[in-house]
Amino acid sequence: MRSVPTTSLDLTSPEVVADPYPHFAAERARHPVAWHEPSGMFLTFDHASVSAVQRDRRLGRIWTDRQPADRLEPFNLLHRNQMMENEPPEHTRLRRPVASAFNRGHIERLRPRVRELAADLLAEVDPSGFDVVGDYAEPLPVLVIADLLGVPRSYASSLRDWSQAIVRMYEVAPSDAVVGAAVSAATDFAALVRELVTERRSRPTDDLISDLVATELSADEVVAAVVLLLNAGHEASVNVFGNGLTAMLQRGLRPGPDVPACVEEMLRFDSALQLFERTATEDVSMGDVLVEEGQKIAALLGAANRDPAVFDRADEFDVARDPNPHLAFGVGVHFCLGAPLARMELAESVSSLWSRFPDLALTDEPESRGTFVLRGFHRVKVGGRAT
């Protein structure tokens, strides 16, 4: 029998999925780190432990192909070649060309386009009632990341569908239907990107795919990088926006004069990414717990971001919170490469929404996506007087 702290927290239960934070608080009061038999890994519940897990280079992202490998090869191919699923030096080799491309001014040049897209989308909604997720939060980041990469806008709807199908595989216990949909989406997604890569090799343009094609990355690695950027650039922004906006509207709040500070609180308060796995490449002591080589440990980002030892009034939404050392983008070598894009995009989309609808309010009960790892809302109906 293990002599380490254990937790029986059911990460798939409707109660935990609906509101994990009271459950995290109860666990945190008992132990910062505990063994979770259902998932076969350790879970971390406080800010210090979650930060330590992400910073310790002995705890790595070690990709193992999902089984059965022959059936899941389209899904596995996209992930084994991603920077997020590898450690240095491979991670560094895969990340450097993407980071270099992001540093060429692509993001800041997109700011006017983000404002234009936001205004166009808001001009089309019905002020008396619209779905702020489906009509605004989802299409905006898809169009932005597609513009950045150079993917034709005609594929925007498909990109959203493929992305959502793939990321459902990251949940604790995906069903056979989820697996089948993810494999199909990965196949179609990769096929489109390969076509675009082939085109850019012969006719480069001013976009990120052309930049990546010109690097030392292999064709599979370029495809994996593009799919990762489209998925991450879409899912994170949608869920941060939807979660944060819903929390604000439920509390009668609106952004203060410092919109970027409000965005940071949206990132902290109801984390879009709740769980990030690592594997021990050697024995690692995590407080009083020994994580043995080969064992997994998960950083629970949402739990860290509500730790009262770090955040005053941790369960309150403070639009002007300062300081705000949340871990929503991670820390260490796997810090989110798209963080500057996400912050710019969120600040512009929040400003545009509240400028257009200064008395915005919920008109119906928000509909959750019902997922734990990638937490978000499927539909959030709102309305208000348009200016």
mmCIF file of C-alpha atoms in Angstrom:
data_model
loop_
_atom_site.group_PDB
_atom_site.id
_atom_site.type_symbol
_atom_site.label_atom_id
_atom_site.label_comp_id
_atom_site.label_asym_id
_atom_site.label_seq_id
_atom_site.Cartn_x
_atom_site.Cartn_y
_atom_site.Cartn_z
ATOM 1 C CA MET A 1 0.000 0.000 0.000
ATOM 2 C CA ARG A 2 1.267 3.460 -0.891
ATOM 3 C CA SER A 3 2.396 5.669 1.983
ATOM 4 C CA VAL A 4 1.839 8.813 -0.063
ATOM 5 C CA PRO A 5 -1.246 11.070 0.114
ATOM 6 C CA THR A 6 -4.044 9.876 -2.150
ATOM 7 C CA THR A 7 -7.102 11.489 -3.692
ATOM 8 C CA SER A 8 -10.258 9.908 -5.083
ATOM 9 C CA LEU A 9 -11.391 13.100 -6.835
ATOM 10 C CA ASP A 10 -13.544 12.083 -9.816
ATOM 11 C CA LEU A 11 -12.445 14.353 -12.654
ATOM 12 C CA THR A 12 -15.327 13.124 -14.838
ATOM 13 C CA SER A 13 -18.190 13.661 -12.379
ATOM 14 C CA PRO A 14 -20.787 16.270 -13.407
ATOM 15 C CA GLU A 15 -20.265 18.126 -10.124
ATOM 16 C CA VAL A 16 -16.514 18.496 -10.642
ATOM 17 C CA VAL A 17 -16.874 19.387 -14.318
ATOM 18 C CA ALA A 18 -19.516 22.006 -13.488
ATOM 19 C CA ASP A 19 -17.413 23.700 -10.779
ATOM 20 C CA PRO A 20 -14.059 22.108 -9.902
ATOM 21 C CA TYR A 21 -12.857 24.888 -7.615
ATOM 22 C CA PRO A 22 -14.508 23.883 -4.303
ATOM 23 C CA HIS A 23 -13.184 20.365 -4.879
ATOM 24 C CA PHE A 24 -9.693 21.715 -5.562
ATOM 25 C CA ALA A 25 -9.868 23.790 -2.377
ATOM 26 C CA ALA A 26 -10.829 20.764 -0.293
ATOM 27 C CA GLU A 27 -7.956 18.747 -1.741
ATOM 28 C CA ARG A 28 -5.479 21.613 -1.341
ATOM 29 C CA ALA A 29 -6.361 21.871 2.346
ATOM 30 C CA ARG A 30 -5.376 18.210 2.756
ATOM 31 C CA HIS A 31 -2.303 17.948 0.548
ATOM 32 C CA PRO A 32 -0.506 19.915 -2.183
ATOM 33 C CA VAL A 33 0.285 16.705 -4.109
ATOM 34 C CA ALA A 34 -1.590 13.399 -4.067
ATOM 35 C CA TRP A 35 -1.689 10.103 -5.951
ATOM 36 C CA HIS A 36 -4.778 9.679 -8.135
ATOM 37 C CA GLU A 37 -5.371 6.002 -8.790
ATOM 38 C CA PRO A 38 -8.126 6.418 -11.444
ATOM 39 C CA SER A 39 -5.760 8.302 -13.779
ATOM 40 C CA GLY A 40 -2.571 6.584 -12.631
ATOM 41 C CA MET A 41 -0.735 9.807 -11.848
ATOM 42 C CA PHE A 42 -0.070 12.399 -9.179
ATOM 43 C CA LEU A 43 -2.185 15.562 -9.073
ATOM 44 C CA THR A 44 -0.958 18.936 -7.795
ATOM 45 C CA PHE A 45 -3.325 21.362 -6.089
ATOM 46 C CA ASP A 46 -1.348 24.439 -4.997
ATOM 47 C CA HIS A 47 0.433 27.204 -6.884
ATOM 48 C CA ALA A 48 3.908 26.260 -5.685
ATOM 49 C CA SER A 49 3.626 22.617 -6.709
ATOM 50 C CA VAL A 50 2.017 23.364 -10.078
ATOM 51 C CA SER A 51 4.766 25.884 -10.815
ATOM 52 C CA ALA A 52 7.457 23.427 -9.716
ATOM 53 C CA VAL A 53 6.067 20.670 -11.953
ATOM 54 C CA GLN A 54 6.262 22.942 -14.986
ATOM 55 C CA ARG A 55 9.721 24.283 -14.216
ATOM 56 C CA ASP A 56 11.462 21.001 -13.324
ATOM 57 C CA ARG A 57 13.282 19.767 -16.436
ATOM 58 C CA ARG A 58 13.239 16.236 -15.035
ATOM 59 C CA LEU A 59 9.459 16.257 -15.525
ATOM 60 C CA GLY A 60 9.007 16.205 -19.269
ATOM 61 C CA ARG A 61 6.395 15.997 -21.975
ATOM 62 C CA ILE A 62 7.037 12.472 -23.243
ATOM 63 C CA TRP A 63 4.737 11.537 -26.106
ATOM 64 C CA THR A 64 3.483 7.962 -26.316
ATOM 65 C CA ASP A 65 1.357 7.001 -29.296
ATOM 66 C CA ARG A 66 -2.290 6.428 -28.445
ATOM 67 C CA GLN A 67 -3.471 2.876 -28.968
ATOM 68 C CA PRO A 68 -4.455 1.092 -31.157
ATOM 69 C CA ALA A 69 -1.624 2.786 -33.036
ATOM 70 C CA ASP A 70 -2.728 1.757 -36.536
ATOM 71 C CA ARG A 71 -6.200 3.258 -36.072
ATOM 72 C CA LEU A 72 -4.950 6.405 -34.348
ATOM 73 C CA GLU A 73 -1.952 7.075 -36.613
ATOM 74 C CA PRO A 74 -3.435 10.308 -38.082
ATOM 75 C CA PHE A 75 -3.894 11.672 -34.538
ATOM 76 C CA ASN A 76 -0.528 10.375 -33.322
ATOM 77 C CA LEU A 77 1.330 11.799 -36.334
ATOM 78 C CA LEU A 78 0.212 15.328 -35.495
ATOM 79 C CA HIS A 79 1.311 15.008 -31.877
ATOM 80 C CA ARG A 80 4.604 13.141 -31.968
ATOM 81 C CA ASN A 81 5.978 15.935 -34.177
ATOM 82 C CA GLN A 82 4.688 18.833 -32.045
ATOM 83 C CA MET A 83 6.928 20.996 -29.905
ATOM 84 C CA MET A 84 4.450 20.693 -27.030
ATOM 85 C CA GLU A 85 4.947 16.928 -26.863
ATOM 86 C CA ASN A 86 8.751 16.981 -26.874
ATOM 87 C CA GLU A 87 11.565 18.068 -24.592
ATOM 88 C CA PRO A 88 14.868 19.801 -25.409
ATOM 89 C CA PRO A 89 16.830 19.462 -27.574
ATOM 90 C CA GLU A 90 13.991 18.265 -29.848
ATOM 91 C CA HIS A 91 11.558 20.789 -28.371
ATOM 92 C CA THR A 92 14.039 23.598 -29.002
ATOM 93 C CA ARG A 93 14.555 22.510 -32.608
ATOM 94 C CA LEU A 94 10.786 22.418 -33.248
ATOM 95 C CA ARG A 95 9.988 25.635 -31.363
ATOM 96 C CA ARG A 96 12.735 27.903 -32.670
ATOM 97 C CA PRO A 97 11.429 28.300 -36.255
ATOM 98 C CA VAL A 98 7.909 28.993 -35.017
ATOM 99 C CA ALA A 99 9.091 31.486 -32.402
ATOM 100 C CA SER A 100 11.248 33.206 -35.000
ATOM 101 C CA ALA A 101 8.265 33.548 -37.323
ATOM 102 C CA PHE A 102 6.125 35.001 -34.524
ATOM 103 C CA ASN A 103 8.835 37.561 -33.823
ATOM 104 C CA ARG A 104 8.750 39.027 -37.314
ATOM 105 C CA GLY A 105 6.012 41.480 -36.515
ATOM 106 C CA HIS A 106 3.129 39.253 -37.596
ATOM 107 C CA ILE A 107 1.196 39.728 -34.360
ATOM 108 C CA GLU A 108 1.291 43.514 -34.028
ATOM 109 C CA ARG A 109 0.460 43.887 -37.704
ATOM 110 C CA LEU A 110 -2.687 41.877 -36.968
ATOM 111 C CA ARG A 111 -4.042 44.296 -34.342
ATOM 112 C CA PRO A 112 -5.946 46.537 -36.782
ATOM 113 C CA ARG A 113 -7.308 43.432 -38.469
ATOM 114 C CA VAL A 114 -8.517 42.048 -35.125
ATOM 115 C CA ARG A 115 -10.381 45.313 -34.468
ATOM 116 C CA GLU A 116 -11.899 45.197 -37.943
ATOM 117 C CA LEU A 117 -13.001 41.583 -37.584
ATOM 118 C CA ALA A 118 -14.474 42.246 -34.142
ATOM 119 C CA ALA A 119 -16.451 45.219 -35.444
ATOM 120 C CA ASP A 120 -17.720 43.253 -38.448
ATOM 121 C CA LEU A 121 -18.842 40.303 -36.315
ATOM 122 C CA LEU A 122 -20.592 42.523 -33.761
ATOM 123 C CA ALA A 123 -22.358 44.469 -36.511
ATOM 124 C CA GLU A 124 -24.012 41.238 -37.644
ATOM 125 C CA VAL A 125 -25.468 40.096 -34.308
ATOM 126 C CA ASP A 126 -28.984 40.749 -33.031
ATOM 127 C CA PRO A 127 -28.662 43.097 -30.022
ATOM 128 C CA SER A 128 -31.790 41.633 -28.429
ATOM 129 C CA GLY A 129 -30.135 38.242 -28.137
ATOM 130 C CA PHE A 130 -27.119 36.437 -29.611
ATOM 131 C CA ASP A 131 -24.680 33.666 -28.764
ATOM 132 C CA VAL A 132 -21.496 35.499 -27.844
ATOM 133 C CA VAL A 133 -19.484 32.274 -28.142
ATOM 134 C CA GLY A 134 -20.753 30.999 -31.480
ATOM 135 C CA ASP A 135 -21.277 34.406 -33.098
ATOM 136 C CA TYR A 136 -18.192 36.189 -31.765
ATOM 137 C CA ALA A 137 -15.704 34.366 -29.545
ATOM 138 C CA GLU A 138 -15.311 31.354 -31.859
ATOM 139 C CA PRO A 139 -15.089 32.913 -35.334
ATOM 140 C CA LEU A 140 -12.792 35.784 -34.310
ATOM 141 C CA PRO A 141 -9.688 33.794 -33.235
ATOM 142 C CA VAL A 142 -10.159 31.272 -36.041
ATOM 143 C CA LEU A 143 -10.101 34.073 -38.617
ATOM 144 C CA VAL A 144 -7.133 35.731 -36.900
ATOM 145 C CA ILE A 145 -4.954 32.616 -36.709
ATOM 146 C CA ALA A 146 -5.975 31.639 -40.251
ATOM 147 C CA ASP A 147 -4.835 35.068 -41.476
ATOM 148 C CA LEU A 148 -1.566 34.746 -39.575
ATOM 149 C CA LEU A 149 -0.823 31.313 -41.020
ATOM 150 C CA GLY A 150 -2.187 31.947 -44.476
ATOM 151 C CA VAL A 151 -5.126 29.515 -44.440
ATOM 152 C CA PRO A 152 -8.018 30.644 -46.695
ATOM 153 C CA ARG A 153 -10.976 31.969 -44.728
ATOM 154 C CA SER A 154 -13.319 29.662 -46.596
ATOM 155 C CA TYR A 155 -12.017 26.896 -44.317
ATOM 156 C CA ALA A 156 -12.886 28.730 -41.077
ATOM 157 C CA SER A 157 -15.905 26.557 -40.264
ATOM 158 C CA SER A 158 -13.974 23.349 -40.949
ATOM 159 C CA LEU A 159 -11.045 24.546 -38.827
ATOM 160 C CA ARG A 160 -13.373 25.094 -35.872
ATOM 161 C CA ASP A 161 -14.947 21.652 -36.267
ATOM 162 C CA TRP A 162 -11.613 19.852 -36.699
ATOM 163 C CA SER A 163 -10.061 21.648 -33.756
ATOM 164 C CA GLN A 164 -12.926 20.832 -31.413
ATOM 165 C CA ALA A 165 -12.914 17.183 -32.477
ATOM 166 C CA ILE A 166 -9.175 16.804 -31.891
ATOM 167 C CA VAL A 167 -9.013 18.506 -28.493
ATOM 168 C CA ARG A 168 -11.808 16.335 -27.091
ATOM 169 C CA MET A 169 -9.226 13.540 -27.140
ATOM 170 C CA TYR A 170 -7.403 15.336 -24.313
ATOM 171 C CA GLU A 171 -10.221 14.650 -21.856
ATOM 172 C CA VAL A 172 -9.800 12.091 -19.071
ATOM 173 C CA ALA A 173 -11.802 9.246 -20.690
ATOM 174 C CA PRO A 174 -12.681 9.896 -24.359
ATOM 175 C CA SER A 175 -15.435 7.684 -25.791
ATOM 176 C CA ASP A 176 -15.145 5.616 -28.986
ATOM 177 C CA ALA A 177 -17.192 8.259 -30.785
ATOM 178 C CA VAL A 178 -14.781 10.984 -29.662
ATOM 179 C CA VAL A 179 -11.805 8.888 -30.813
ATOM 180 C CA GLY A 180 -13.356 8.282 -34.228
ATOM 181 C CA ALA A 181 -14.172 11.947 -34.712
ATOM 182 C CA ALA A 182 -10.630 12.973 -33.695
ATOM 183 C CA VAL A 183 -9.020 10.555 -36.167
ATOM 184 C CA SER A 184 -11.258 11.773 -38.973
ATOM 185 C CA ALA A 185 -10.555 15.422 -38.108
ATOM 186 C CA ALA A 186 -6.801 14.829 -37.886
ATOM 187 C CA THR A 187 -6.853 13.175 -41.313
ATOM 188 C CA ASP A 188 -8.763 15.997 -42.989
ATOM 189 C CA PHE A 189 -6.873 18.739 -41.152
ATOM 190 C CA ALA A 190 -3.462 17.328 -42.129
ATOM 191 C CA ALA A 191 -4.555 16.883 -45.751
ATOM 192 C CA LEU A 192 -5.489 20.560 -46.028
ATOM 193 C CA VAL A 193 -2.246 21.734 -44.446
ATOM 194 C CA ARG A 194 -0.178 19.480 -46.730
ATOM 195 C CA GLU A 195 -1.864 21.066 -49.747
ATOM 196 C CA LEU A 196 -1.023 24.537 -48.448
ATOM 197 C CA VAL A 197 2.563 23.537 -47.668
ATOM 198 C CA THR A 198 2.997 22.228 -51.212
ATOM 199 C CA GLU A 199 1.622 25.484 -52.622
ATOM 200 C CA ARG A 200 3.904 27.644 -50.452
ATOM 201 C CA ARG A 201 6.996 25.709 -51.510
ATOM 202 C CA SER A 202 6.439 26.803 -55.096
ATOM 203 C CA ARG A 203 4.689 30.134 -54.419
ATOM 204 C CA PRO A 204 5.628 31.601 -50.995
ATOM 205 C CA THR A 205 3.596 34.506 -49.636
ATOM 206 C CA ASP A 206 3.753 36.760 -46.569
ATOM 207 C CA ASP A 207 2.393 34.300 -44.024
ATOM 208 C CA LEU A 208 3.557 31.929 -41.322
ATOM 209 C CA ILE A 209 3.197 28.751 -43.388
ATOM 210 C CA SER A 210 5.604 30.193 -45.969
ATOM 211 C CA ASP A 211 8.014 31.092 -43.161
ATOM 212 C CA LEU A 212 7.866 27.554 -41.750
ATOM 213 C CA VAL A 213 8.276 25.923 -45.153
ATOM 214 C CA ALA A 214 11.525 27.866 -45.559
ATOM 215 C CA THR A 215 12.998 26.372 -42.345
ATOM 216 C CA GLU A 216 14.717 23.036 -41.713
ATOM 217 C CA LEU A 217 11.484 21.452 -40.445
ATOM 218 C CA SER A 218 10.297 18.334 -42.260
ATOM 219 C CA ALA A 219 6.906 18.255 -43.990
ATOM 220 C CA ASP A 220 5.372 16.299 -41.089
ATOM 221 C CA GLU A 221 6.811 18.772 -38.600
ATOM 222 C CA VAL A 222 5.432 21.774 -40.491
ATOM 223 C CA VAL A 223 2.010 20.136 -40.623
ATOM 224 C CA ALA A 224 2.132 19.388 -36.883
ATOM 225 C CA ALA A 225 3.203 22.953 -36.086
ATOM 226 C CA VAL A 226 0.418 24.495 -38.158
ATOM 227 C CA VAL A 227 -2.242 22.228 -36.651
ATOM 228 C CA LEU A 228 -0.963 22.972 -33.135
ATOM 229 C CA LEU A 229 -1.075 26.720 -33.760
ATOM 230 C CA LEU A 230 -4.564 26.555 -35.229
ATOM 231 C CA ASN A 231 -5.850 24.386 -32.385
ATOM 232 C CA ALA A 232 -4.176 26.321 -29.589
ATOM 233 C CA GLY A 233 -4.871 29.692 -31.160
ATOM 234 C CA HIS A 234 -8.536 28.845 -31.427
ATOM 235 C CA GLU A 235 -9.403 26.795 -28.341
ATOM 236 C CA ALA A 236 -7.559 28.834 -25.741
ATOM 237 C CA SER A 237 -8.898 32.203 -26.867
ATOM 238 C CA VAL A 238 -12.483 30.978 -27.201
ATOM 239 C CA ASN A 239 -12.575 29.387 -23.776
ATOM 240 C CA VAL A 240 -10.741 32.156 -21.927
ATOM 241 C CA PHE A 241 -13.129 34.672 -23.430
ATOM 242 C CA GLY A 242 -16.267 32.617 -22.782
ATOM 243 C CA ASN A 243 -15.288 31.591 -19.254
ATOM 244 C CA GLY A 244 -14.176 35.057 -18.220
ATOM 245 C CA LEU A 245 -17.098 36.889 -19.781
ATOM 246 C CA THR A 246 -19.609 34.507 -18.226
ATOM 247 C CA ALA A 247 -18.014 34.937 -14.802
ATOM 248 C CA MET A 248 -18.207 38.719 -15.147
ATOM 249 C CA LEU A 249 -21.807 38.818 -16.344
ATOM 250 C CA GLN A 250 -22.933 36.442 -13.592
ATOM 251 C CA ARG A 251 -21.464 38.896 -11.066
ATOM 252 C CA GLY A 252 -22.642 42.113 -12.718
ATOM 253 C CA LEU A 253 -19.101 43.164 -13.588
ATOM 254 C CA ARG A 254 -17.633 44.951 -16.574
ATOM 255 C CA PRO A 255 -14.027 45.732 -17.559
ATOM 256 C CA GLY A 256 -12.359 48.651 -15.822
ATOM 257 C CA PRO A 257 -10.195 51.241 -17.596
ATOM 258 C CA ASP A 258 -7.269 48.790 -17.632
ATOM 259 C CA VAL A 259 -8.601 46.157 -20.060
ATOM 260 C CA PRO A 260 -5.339 44.134 -20.145
ATOM 261 C CA ALA A 261 -5.616 43.704 -16.349
ATOM 262 C CA CYS A 262 -9.164 42.438 -16.807
ATOM 263 C CA VAL A 263 -7.896 39.969 -19.430
ATOM 264 C CA GLU A 264 -5.322 38.630 -16.966
ATOM 265 C CA GLU A 265 -8.113 38.032 -14.465
ATOM 266 C CA MET A 266 -10.157 36.243 -17.131
ATOM 267 C CA LEU A 267 -7.160 33.997 -17.681
ATOM 268 C CA ARG A 268 -6.792 33.312 -13.953
ATOM 269 C CA PHE A 269 -10.309 33.028 -12.629
ATOM 270 C CA ASP A 270 -11.684 30.127 -14.673
ATOM 271 C CA SER A 271 -8.785 28.460 -16.455
ATOM 272 C CA ALA A 272 -9.407 27.287 -20.014
ATOM 273 C CA LEU A 273 -6.746 24.565 -19.622
ATOM 274 C CA GLN A 274 -7.128 22.718 -16.349
ATOM 275 C CA LEU A 275 -4.664 19.831 -16.568
ATOM 276 C CA PHE A 276 -1.199 19.519 -18.106
ATOM 277 C CA GLU A 277 0.648 16.197 -17.798
ATOM 278 C CA ARG A 278 4.335 15.543 -17.252
ATOM 279 C CA THR A 279 6.375 12.315 -16.946
ATOM 280 C CA ALA A 280 9.359 11.841 -14.629
ATOM 281 C CA THR A 281 12.555 11.031 -16.551
ATOM 282 C CA GLU A 282 14.208 10.231 -13.199
ATOM 283 C CA ASP A 283 13.101 10.121 -9.570
ATOM 284 C CA VAL A 284 11.909 13.580 -8.494
ATOM 285 C CA SER A 285 10.951 14.767 -5.004
ATOM 286 C CA MET A 286 7.884 17.013 -5.057
ATOM 287 C CA GLY A 287 7.564 18.246 -1.485
ATOM 288 C CA ASP A 288 7.104 15.136 0.657
ATOM 289 C CA VAL A 289 6.174 12.994 -2.351
ATOM 290 C CA LEU A 290 8.577 11.000 -4.516
ATOM 291 C CA VAL A 291 7.607 10.812 -8.179
ATOM 292 C CA GLU A 292 9.439 7.785 -9.507
ATOM 293 C CA GLU A 293 10.985 7.576 -12.965
ATOM 294 C CA GLY A 294 8.260 6.807 -15.505
ATOM 295 C CA GLN A 295 5.402 8.002 -13.301
ATOM 296 C CA LYS A 296 3.156 10.848 -14.404
ATOM 297 C CA ILE A 297 2.242 13.992 -12.540
ATOM 298 C CA ALA A 298 -0.336 16.570 -13.611
ATOM 299 C CA ALA A 299 -0.270 20.299 -13.048
ATOM 300 C CA LEU A 300 -3.825 21.397 -12.219
ATOM 301 C CA LEU A 301 -3.635 24.971 -13.487
ATOM 302 C CA GLY A 302 -7.115 25.933 -12.316
ATOM 303 C CA ALA A 303 -6.300 24.802 -8.789
ATOM 304 C CA ALA A 304 -3.059 26.818 -8.788
ATOM 305 C CA ASN A 305 -4.864 29.923 -10.005
ATOM 306 C CA ARG A 306 -7.265 29.835 -7.048
ATOM 307 C CA ASP A 307 -4.615 29.239 -4.371
ATOM 308 C CA PRO A 308 -5.372 31.674 -1.488
ATOM 309 C CA ALA A 309 -1.730 31.550 -0.445
ATOM 310 C CA VAL A 310 -0.924 33.494 -3.638
ATOM 311 C CA PHE A 311 -4.148 35.320 -4.557
ATOM 312 C CA ASP A 312 -6.026 37.533 -2.115
ATOM 313 C CA ARG A 313 -9.771 36.779 -2.323
ATOM 314 C CA ALA A 314 -8.893 33.982 -4.740
ATOM 315 C CA ASP A 315 -12.527 33.056 -5.438
ATOM 316 C CA GLU A 316 -13.518 36.615 -6.345
ATOM 317 C CA PHE A 317 -13.250 38.102 -9.836
ATOM 318 C CA ASP A 318 -11.280 41.362 -9.579
ATOM 319 C CA VAL A 319 -11.139 43.208 -12.913
ATOM 320 C CA ALA A 320 -8.166 45.257 -11.678
ATOM 321 C CA ARG A 321 -6.264 42.515 -9.812
ATOM 322 C CA ASP A 322 -2.600 43.388 -9.364
ATOM 323 C CA PRO A 323 -0.329 41.526 -8.998
ATOM 324 C CA ASN A 324 -1.719 38.521 -10.834
ATOM 325 C CA PRO A 325 0.901 35.748 -11.123
ATOM 326 C CA HIS A 326 -1.458 33.203 -12.690
ATOM 327 C CA LEU A 327 -0.161 30.129 -14.483
ATOM 328 C CA ALA A 328 -2.711 30.019 -17.303
ATOM 329 C CA PHE A 329 -0.008 30.148 -19.986
ATOM 330 C CA GLY A 330 2.309 27.805 -18.104
ATOM 331 C CA VAL A 331 5.873 28.527 -17.066
ATOM 332 C CA GLY A 332 9.283 27.216 -18.033
ATOM 333 C CA VAL A 333 10.259 25.689 -21.352
ATOM 334 C CA HIS A 334 6.647 25.007 -22.377
ATOM 335 C CA PHE A 335 5.398 28.550 -21.721
ATOM 336 C CA CYS A 336 2.687 29.223 -24.317
ATOM 337 C CA LEU A 337 4.261 30.534 -27.501
ATOM 338 C CA GLY A 338 0.985 32.188 -28.479
ATOM 339 C CA ALA A 339 0.573 34.168 -25.252
ATOM 340 C CA PRO A 340 1.289 37.580 -26.859
ATOM 341 C CA LEU A 341 -1.236 36.871 -29.636
ATOM 342 C CA ALA A 342 -3.850 35.645 -27.161
ATOM 343 C CA ARG A 343 -3.421 38.685 -24.899
ATOM 344 C CA MET A 344 -3.686 41.124 -27.801
ATOM 345 C CA GLU A 345 -6.668 39.315 -29.275
ATOM 346 C CA LEU A 346 -8.515 39.112 -25.954
ATOM 347 C CA ALA A 347 -7.894 42.754 -25.076
ATOM 348 C CA GLU A 348 -9.196 43.923 -28.460
ATOM 349 C CA SER A 349 -12.213 41.585 -28.467
ATOM 350 C CA VAL A 350 -13.203 42.520 -24.893
ATOM 351 C CA SER A 351 -12.853 46.239 -25.619
ATOM 352 C CA SER A 352 -14.866 45.982 -28.829
ATOM 353 C CA LEU A 353 -17.663 43.983 -27.214
ATOM 354 C CA TRP A 354 -18.180 46.309 -24.262
ATOM 355 C CA SER A 355 -17.863 49.421 -26.426
ATOM 356 C CA ARG A 356 -20.578 48.106 -28.698
ATOM 357 C CA PHE A 357 -22.788 46.790 -25.865
ATOM 358 C CA PRO A 358 -22.081 48.805 -22.682
ATOM 359 C CA ASP A 359 -25.031 47.248 -20.814
ATOM 360 C CA LEU A 360 -24.386 43.673 -21.969
ATOM 361 C CA ALA A 361 -26.180 41.022 -19.898
ATOM 362 C CA LEU A 362 -26.961 37.308 -19.941
ATOM 363 C CA THR A 363 -30.317 36.455 -21.491
ATOM 364 C CA ASP A 364 -30.257 32.719 -20.740
ATOM 365 C CA GLU A 365 -28.384 30.152 -18.680
ATOM 366 C CA PRO A 366 -24.936 29.508 -20.234
ATOM 367 C CA GLU A 367 -24.456 26.008 -21.681
ATOM 368 C CA SER A 368 -21.223 24.291 -20.629
ATOM 369 C CA ARG A 369 -19.228 22.111 -23.004
ATOM 370 C CA GLY A 370 -19.216 19.518 -20.243
ATOM 371 C CA THR A 371 -15.469 18.911 -20.419
ATOM 372 C CA PHE A 372 -12.857 19.066 -17.667
ATOM 373 C CA VAL A 373 -9.385 19.341 -19.215
ATOM 374 C CA LEU A 374 -10.345 22.045 -21.717
ATOM 375 C CA ARG A 375 -12.994 23.950 -19.829
ATOM 376 C CA GLY A 376 -15.436 26.169 -21.668
ATOM 377 C CA PHE A 377 -18.966 27.016 -22.741
ATOM 378 C CA HIS A 378 -20.784 25.742 -25.790
ATOM 379 C CA ARG A 379 -23.276 28.605 -25.859
ATOM 380 C CA VAL A 380 -23.645 31.884 -23.924
ATOM 381 C CA LYS A 381 -26.727 33.944 -24.872
ATOM 382 C CA VAL A 382 -26.428 37.677 -24.238
ATOM 383 C CA GLY A 383 -28.102 40.907 -25.255
ATOM 384 C CA GLY A 384 -27.912 44.628 -24.731
ATOM 385 C CA ARG A 385 -28.368 48.062 -26.192
ATOM 386 C CA ALA A 386 -26.032 48.609 -29.142
ATOM 387 C CA THR A 387 -24.179 51.906 -29.512
#
